Amino acid sequence: HHRPWCVPATEGAAAMGRVIRSQRKGRGGIFTSHSTHRKGSAQFRKHDNAERHHYVKGTVNEIIHDSGRGAPLAKVTFRDPYRYKHQKELFVAAEGMYSGQFVYCGKKANLTIGNVKPVGDMPEGTIICNVEEKTGDRGSLARASGDYAIVVAHNPDSGITRVKLPSGCKKVISSECRAMIGQVAGGGRTEKPMLKAGRSFHKYKAKRNSWPRVRGVAMNPCEHPHGGGNHQHIGHASTVSRYAPPGQKVGLIAARRTGRLRGTVVVKPSKDEK
């Protein structure tokens, strides 16, 4: 009886292992995010003419918790500048925002916490959050609780601004990109230790299926490239090529360097900061 789904041992010459966890994550299924109780995507207003040249006034209706997110959100209502209706937006709340507060969005808005304006119109050293990466993308950088970016330098001739991101790296963005003034609320969240597994369980229950995480070296050889052996050891270099096929691509992917960061990092001032 011919069974087409059975591959004869001769065809799969190498003894194949399982489809490993990182491959299964690409399929989705049980690994998709748990978004049922989420309040919606936190974004700025659409970049319209009113914001480009003037400003729009909005009211913070309430500050709300969003499931699976460390930072609180602010429900902000604007009057539509072109039609008789309201525009309701969800912003990532900045530290110090309160319900009933007026926030102003646009080029001519003041430099006060909670307001949104282009980074090109802010003085150097301004602390900002929810920064746009591309003009009009409605906010994508420095959005986690307690995070902030700093305006480092402007180049008015080429219309670009350098900002320092929470990771410490500096990024060049367009001066038209908008950002909220202040730092994201909910800072210091990571200072409190988890203490017990149950807290981690509930934390990741709201996010996605990514906990508990079994180490590769604790698995069998069929389940992971690091598995097997009489002691828990990898048995080969933990670095792996950027172009390794899925199933082999585990460990330190395309590592430029490995090991502990030792010594102090000296940040060289760039040309536009001198």
Tab-separated table of N, CA and C in Angstrom, residues 87-195:
chain	number	residue	atom	x	y	z
A	87	GLN	N	-12.648	63.972	16.685
A	87	GLN	CA	-11.646	62.948	16.383
A	87	GLN	C	-11.122	62.417	17.708
A	88	LYS	N	-11.294	61.118	17.917
A	88	LYS	CA	-10.807	60.520	19.166
A	88	LYS	C	-9.515	59.773	18.876
A	89	GLU	N	-8.487	60.063	19.656
A	89	GLU	CA	-7.180	59.428	19.459
A	89	GLU	C	-6.722	58.775	20.758
A	90	LEU	N	-5.861	57.775	20.620
A	90	LEU	CA	-5.206	57.149	21.774
A	90	LEU	C	-3.743	57.526	21.721
A	91	PHE	N	-3.267	58.230	22.725
A	91	PHE	CA	-1.856	58.596	22.800
A	91	PHE	C	-1.188	57.764	23.873
A	92	VAL	N	0.109	57.508	23.712
A	92	VAL	CA	0.893	56.984	24.839
A	92	VAL	C	1.042	58.141	25.817
A	93	ALA	N	0.628	57.933	27.073
A	93	ALA	CA	0.599	59.042	28.031
A	93	ALA	C	2.009	59.416	28.468
A	94	ALA	N	2.258	60.715	28.534
A	94	ALA	CA	3.531	61.207	29.062
A	94	ALA	C	3.400	61.388	30.571
A	95	GLU	N	4.522	61.277	31.270
A	95	GLU	CA	4.551	61.443	32.726
A	95	GLU	C	4.017	62.829	33.076
A	96	GLY	N	2.983	62.896	33.906
A	96	GLY	CA	2.433	64.189	34.311
A	96	GLY	C	1.155	64.569	33.579
A	97	MET	N	0.701	63.746	32.628
A	97	MET	CA	-0.582	64.030	31.965
A	97	MET	C	-1.727	63.710	32.921
A	98	TYR	N	-2.833	64.417	32.791
A	98	TYR	CA	-3.981	64.167	33.670
A	98	TYR	C	-5.260	64.348	32.873
A	99	SER	N	-6.330	63.749	33.361
A	99	SER	CA	-7.601	63.871	32.651
A	99	SER	C	-8.120	65.295	32.799
A	100	GLY	N	-8.654	65.805	31.704
A	100	GLY	CA	-9.103	67.198	31.690
A	100	GLY	C	-8.047	68.151	31.164
A	101	GLN	N	-6.827	67.652	30.948
A	101	GLN	CA	-5.749	68.503	30.451
A	101	GLN	C	-5.990	68.845	28.983
A	102	PHE	N	-5.603	70.060	28.592
A	102	PHE	CA	-5.615	70.423	27.178
A	102	PHE	C	-4.242	70.103	26.596
A	103	VAL	N	-4.228	69.379	25.470
A	103	VAL	CA	-2.953	69.146	24.778
A	103	VAL	C	-3.050	69.783	23.400
A	104	TYR	N	-1.934	70.293	22.950
A	104	TYR	CA	-1.896	70.996	21.668
A	104	TYR	C	-0.944	70.261	20.729
A	105	CYS	N	-1.416	70.019	19.515
A	105	CYS	CA	-0.617	69.307	18.521
A	105	CYS	C	-0.406	70.209	17.326
A	106	GLY	N	0.834	70.360	16.901
A	106	GLY	CA	1.094	71.145	15.703
A	106	GLY	C	2.381	71.930	15.796
A	107	LYS	N	2.724	72.549	14.696
A	107	LYS	CA	3.999	73.276	14.586
A	107	LYS	C	4.078	74.428	15.572
A	108	LYS	N	2.941	75.090	15.820
A	108	LYS	CA	2.950	76.291	16.662
A	108	LYS	C	2.616	75.987	18.123
A	109	ALA	N	2.558	74.698	18.494
A	109	ALA	CA	2.226	74.347	19.882
A	109	ALA	C	3.378	74.761	20.802
A	110	ASN	N	3.042	75.010	22.080
A	110	ASN	CA	4.072	75.392	23.052
A	110	ASN	C	4.901	74.187	23.473
A	111	LEU	N	6.041	74.470	24.081
A	111	LEU	CA	6.933	73.402	24.545
A	111	LEU	C	6.548	73.034	25.982
A	112	THR	N	5.416	72.334	26.124
A	112	THR	CA	5.012	71.881	27.457
A	112	THR	C	4.690	70.393	27.391
A	113	ILE	N	4.761	69.743	28.550
A	113	ILE	CA	4.637	68.279	28.600
A	113	ILE	C	3.262	67.842	28.085
A	114	GLY	N	3.264	66.870	27.200
A	114	GLY	CA	2.022	66.351	26.629
A	114	GLY	C	1.717	66.900	25.253
A	115	ASN	N	2.371	68.006	24.877
A	115	ASN	CA	2.131	68.579	23.558
A	115	ASN	C	2.943	67.831	22.497
A	116	VAL	N	2.441	67.884	21.267
A	116	VAL	CA	3.085	67.183	20.158
A	116	VAL	C	3.490	68.215	19.122
A	117	LYS	N	4.764	68.209	18.753
A	117	LYS	CA	5.212	69.150	17.725
A	117	LYS	C	6.409	68.576	16.982
A	118	PRO	N	6.779	69.153	15.819
A	118	PRO	CA	7.914	68.609	15.064
A	118	PRO	C	9.223	68.791	15.838
A	119	VAL	N	10.118	67.796	15.732
A	119	VAL	CA	11.371	67.868	16.495
A	119	VAL	C	12.241	69.029	16.024
A	120	GLY	N	12.067	69.463	14.767
A	120	GLY	CA	12.857	70.580	14.255
A	120	GLY	C	12.560	71.889	14.963
A	121	ASP	N	11.375	71.990	15.611
A	121	ASP	CA	10.999	73.222	16.308
A	121	ASP	C	11.276	73.151	17.805
A	122	MET	N	12.020	72.140	18.236
A	122	MET	CA	12.335	72.012	19.661
A	122	MET	C	13.799	72.383	19.888
A	123	PRO	N	14.108	72.993	21.028
A	123	PRO	CA	15.520	73.294	21.303
A	123	PRO	C	16.310	72.015	21.572
A	124	GLU	N	17.620	72.077	21.391
A	124	GLU	CA	18.464	70.910	21.660
A	124	GLU	C	18.432	70.591	23.151
A	125	GLY	N	18.411	69.301	23.449
A	125	GLY	CA	18.331	68.872	24.851
A	125	GLY	C	16.920	68.605	25.332
A	126	THR	N	15.919	68.831	24.465
A	126	THR	CA	14.530	68.568	24.853
A	126	THR	C	14.316	67.071	25.057
A	127	ILE	N	13.598	66.729	26.123
A	127	ILE	CA	13.262	65.323	26.372
A	127	ILE	C	11.921	65.031	25.706
A	128	ILE	N	11.933	64.013	24.834
A	128	ILE	CA	10.735	63.716	24.032
A	128	ILE	C	10.445	62.218	24.074
A	129	CYS	N	9.245	61.848	23.670
A	129	CYS	CA	8.883	60.431	23.599
A	129	CYS	C	7.927	60.220	22.423
A	130	ASN	N	7.653	58.959	22.118
A	130	ASN	CA	6.763	58.597	21.010
A	130	ASN	C	7.158	59.344	19.731
A	131	VAL	N	8.415	59.202	19.348
A	131	VAL	CA	8.981	59.966	18.233
A	131	VAL	C	8.663	59.260	16.916
A	132	GLU	N	8.363	60.049	15.900
A	132	GLU	CA	8.152	59.467	14.571
A	132	GLU	C	9.497	59.132	13.933
A	133	GLU	N	9.552	58.003	13.250
A	133	GLU	CA	10.776	57.619	12.547
A	133	GLU	C	10.764	58.205	11.135
A	134	LYS	N	9.583	58.131	10.504
A	134	LYS	CA	9.370	58.757	9.202
A	134	LYS	C	8.225	59.762	9.401
A	135	THR	N	8.284	60.873	8.716
A	135	THR	CA	7.261	61.904	8.902
A	135	THR	C	5.873	61.339	8.623
A	136	GLY	N	4.965	61.481	9.591
A	136	GLY	CA	3.587	61.043	9.387
A	136	GLY	C	3.324	59.603	9.754
A	137	ASP	N	4.323	58.890	10.361
A	137	ASP	CA	4.034	57.495	10.732
A	137	ASP	C	3.317	57.389	12.081
A	138	ARG	N	3.079	58.517	12.727
A	138	ARG	CA	2.236	58.632	13.923
A	138	ARG	C	2.869	58.064	15.189
A	139	GLY	N	4.217	58.000	15.208
A	139	GLY	CA	4.923	57.669	16.453
A	139	GLY	C	5.402	56.244	16.512
A	140	SER	N	6.740	56.043	16.620
A	140	SER	CA	7.244	54.673	16.661
A	140	SER	C	8.452	54.467	17.574
A	141	LEU	N	9.138	55.528	18.017
A	141	LEU	CA	10.344	55.352	18.837
A	141	LEU	C	10.104	55.865	20.256
A	142	ALA	N	10.758	55.236	21.229
A	142	ALA	CA	10.688	55.638	22.653
A	142	ALA	C	9.243	55.663	23.132
A	143	ARG	N	8.608	54.476	23.127
A	143	ARG	CA	7.202	54.385	23.525
A	143	ARG	C	6.984	53.512	24.753
A	144	ALA	N	8.030	52.820	25.221
A	144	ALA	CA	7.863	51.939	26.384
A	144	ALA	C	7.832	52.774	27.655
A	145	SER	N	7.308	52.197	28.741
A	145	SER	CA	7.117	52.978	29.969
A	145	SER	C	8.448	53.517	30.488
A	146	GLY	N	8.455	54.820	30.797
A	146	GLY	CA	9.650	55.463	31.343
A	146	GLY	C	10.682	55.855	30.304
A	147	ASP	N	10.436	55.543	29.034
A	147	ASP	CA	11.435	55.823	27.992
A	147	ASP	C	11.357	57.269	27.512
A	148	TYR	N	12.487	57.753	27.039
A	148	TYR	CA	12.495	59.079	26.409
A	148	TYR	C	13.676	59.162	25.453
A	149	ALA	N	13.581	60.038	24.487
A	149	ALA	CA	14.687	60.343	23.589
A	149	ALA	C	15.077	61.797	23.824
A	150	ILE	N	16.269	62.160	23.391
A	150	ILE	CA	16.748	63.535	23.589
A	150	ILE	C	17.118	64.117	22.231
A	151	VAL	N	16.665	65.352	21.999
A	151	VAL	CA	17.064	66.056	20.771
A	151	VAL	C	18.515	66.482	20.936
A	152	VAL	N	19.387	66.010	20.039
A	152	VAL	CA	20.820	66.274	20.192
A	152	VAL	C	21.245	67.493	19.374
A	153	ALA	N	20.926	67.493	18.091
A	153	ALA	CA	21.396	68.591	17.240
A	153	ALA	C	20.491	68.731	16.026
A	154	HIS	N	20.457	69.941	15.475
A	154	HIS	CA	19.670	70.209	14.270
A	154	HIS	C	20.610	70.565	13.118
A	155	ASN	N	20.177	70.245	11.910
A	155	ASN	CA	20.852	70.752	10.714
A	155	ASN	C	19.779	71.393	9.839
A	156	PRO	N	19.534	72.699	10.021
A	156	PRO	CA	18.404	73.338	9.336
A	156	PRO	C	18.553	73.325	7.812
A	157	ASP	N	19.821	73.321	7.319
A	157	ASP	CA	20.031	73.358	5.859
A	157	ASP	C	19.477	72.107	5.195
A	158	SER	N	19.792	70.940	5.788
A	158	SER	CA	19.332	69.685	5.171
A	158	SER	C	18.026	69.187	5.801
A	159	GLY	N	17.507	69.923	6.804
A	159	GLY	CA	16.210	69.555	7.400
A	159	GLY	C	16.235	68.254	8.173
A	160	ILE	N	17.370	67.988	8.853
A	160	ILE	CA	17.438	66.758	9.651
A	160	ILE	C	17.794	67.083	11.098
A	161	THR	N	17.414	66.177	11.971
A	161	THR	CA	17.657	66.328	13.404
A	161	THR	C	18.241	65.028	13.931
A	162	ARG	N	19.243	65.142	14.816
A	162	ARG	CA	19.797	63.953	15.472
A	162	ARG	C	19.124	63.792	16.819
A	163	VAL	N	18.671	62.579	17.106
A	163	VAL	CA	18.093	62.311	18.422
A	163	VAL	C	18.822	61.127	19.047
A	164	LYS	N	18.896	61.147	20.367
A	164	LYS	CA	19.510	60.038	21.098
A	164	LYS	C	18.387	59.165	21.620
A	165	LEU	N	18.389	57.905	21.237
A	165	LEU	CA	17.305	56.983	21.583
A	165	LEU	C	17.560	56.328	22.939
A	166	PRO	N	16.559	55.670	23.517
A	166	PRO	CA	16.745	55.043	24.841
A	166	PRO	C	17.874	54.019	24.874
A	167	SER	N	18.178	53.398	23.729
A	167	SER	CA	19.259	52.412	23.697
A	167	SER	C	20.616	53.076	23.807
A	168	GLY	N	20.668	54.399	23.574
A	168	GLY	CA	21.941	55.111	23.606
A	168	GLY	C	22.450	55.438	22.222
A	169	CYS	N	21.874	54.792	21.186
A	169	CYS	CA	22.371	55.076	19.840
A	169	CYS	C	21.714	56.361	19.322
A	170	LYS	N	22.449	57.033	18.463
A	170	LYS	CA	21.939	58.288	17.911
A	170	LYS	C	21.357	58.012	16.531
A	171	LYS	N	20.266	58.684	16.223
A	171	LYS	CA	19.581	58.431	14.959
A	171	LYS	C	19.293	59.759	14.286
A	172	VAL	N	19.433	59.784	12.977
A	172	VAL	CA	19.119	60.993	12.208
A	172	VAL	C	17.708	60.836	11.657
A	173	ILE	N	16.820	61.773	11.994
A	173	ILE	CA	15.454	61.739	11.473
A	173	ILE	C	15.145	63.089	10.832
A	174	SER	N	14.075	63.127	10.085
A	174	SER	CA	13.666	64.391	9.464
A	174	SER	C	13.184	65.365	10.536
A	175	SER	N	13.449	66.644	10.338
A	175	SER	CA	13.012	67.656	11.311
A	175	SER	C	11.502	67.828	11.325
A	176	GLU	N	10.816	67.281	10.305
A	176	GLU	CA	9.354	67.345	10.253
A	176	GLU	C	8.701	66.303	11.169
A	177	CYS	N	9.494	65.291	11.601
A	177	CYS	CA	8.932	64.216	12.435
A	177	CYS	C	8.413	64.785	13.744
A	178	ARG	N	7.240	64.306	14.143
A	178	ARG	CA	6.635	64.815	15.373
A	178	ARG	C	7.061	63.967	16.576
A	179	ALA	N	6.956	64.558	17.757
A	179	ALA	CA	7.220	63.822	18.994
A	179	ALA	C	6.441	64.488	20.104
A	180	MET	N	6.152	63.712	21.146
A	180	MET	CA	5.483	64.269	22.322
A	180	MET	C	6.551	64.739	23.303
A	181	ILE	N	6.287	65.834	23.969
A	181	ILE	CA	7.269	66.382	24.895
A	181	ILE	C	7.092	65.710	26.259
A	182	GLY	N	8.214	65.302	26.849
A	182	GLY	CA	8.187	64.613	28.139
A	182	GLY	C	8.615	63.164	27.976
A	183	GLN	N	8.590	62.437	29.084
A	183	GLN	CA	8.928	61.015	29.010
A	183	GLN	C	7.674	60.188	29.232
A	184	VAL	N	7.705	58.940	28.777
A	184	VAL	CA	6.522	58.089	28.867
A	184	VAL	C	6.220	57.797	30.335
A	185	ALA	N	4.950	57.770	30.683
A	185	ALA	CA	4.543	57.485	32.066
A	185	ALA	C	4.804	56.014	32.395
A	186	GLY	N	4.716	55.685	33.670
A	186	GLY	CA	4.908	54.296	34.105
A	186	GLY	C	6.367	53.919	34.233
A	187	GLY	N	7.251	54.895	34.440
A	187	GLY	CA	8.682	54.611	34.581
A	187	GLY	C	8.969	53.879	35.884
A	188	GLY	N	10.100	53.172	35.906
A	188	GLY	CA	10.478	52.429	37.115
A	188	GLY	C	9.755	51.107	37.254
A	189	ARG	N	9.021	50.707	36.224
A	189	ARG	CA	8.259	49.459	36.304
A	189	ARG	C	9.173	48.260	36.491
A	190	THR	N	10.347	48.306	35.874
A	190	THR	CA	11.242	47.149	35.941
A	190	THR	C	12.044	47.102	37.240
A	191	GLU	N	11.940	48.153	38.074
A	191	GLU	CA	12.707	48.174	39.328
A	191	GLU	C	12.172	47.133	40.309
A	192	LYS	N	10.894	46.876	40.255
A	192	LYS	CA	10.307	45.920	41.206
A	192	LYS	C	10.580	44.501	40.714
A	193	PRO	N	11.166	43.642	41.556
A	193	PRO	CA	11.457	42.279	41.101
A	193	PRO	C	10.187	41.459	40.940
A	194	MET	N	10.233	40.497	40.029
A	194	MET	CA	9.077	39.621	39.798
A	194	MET	C	8.790	38.737	41.015
A	195	LEU	N	9.830	38.248	41.655
A	195	LEU	CA	9.781	37.427	42.873
A	195	LEU	C	9.242	36.019	42.686
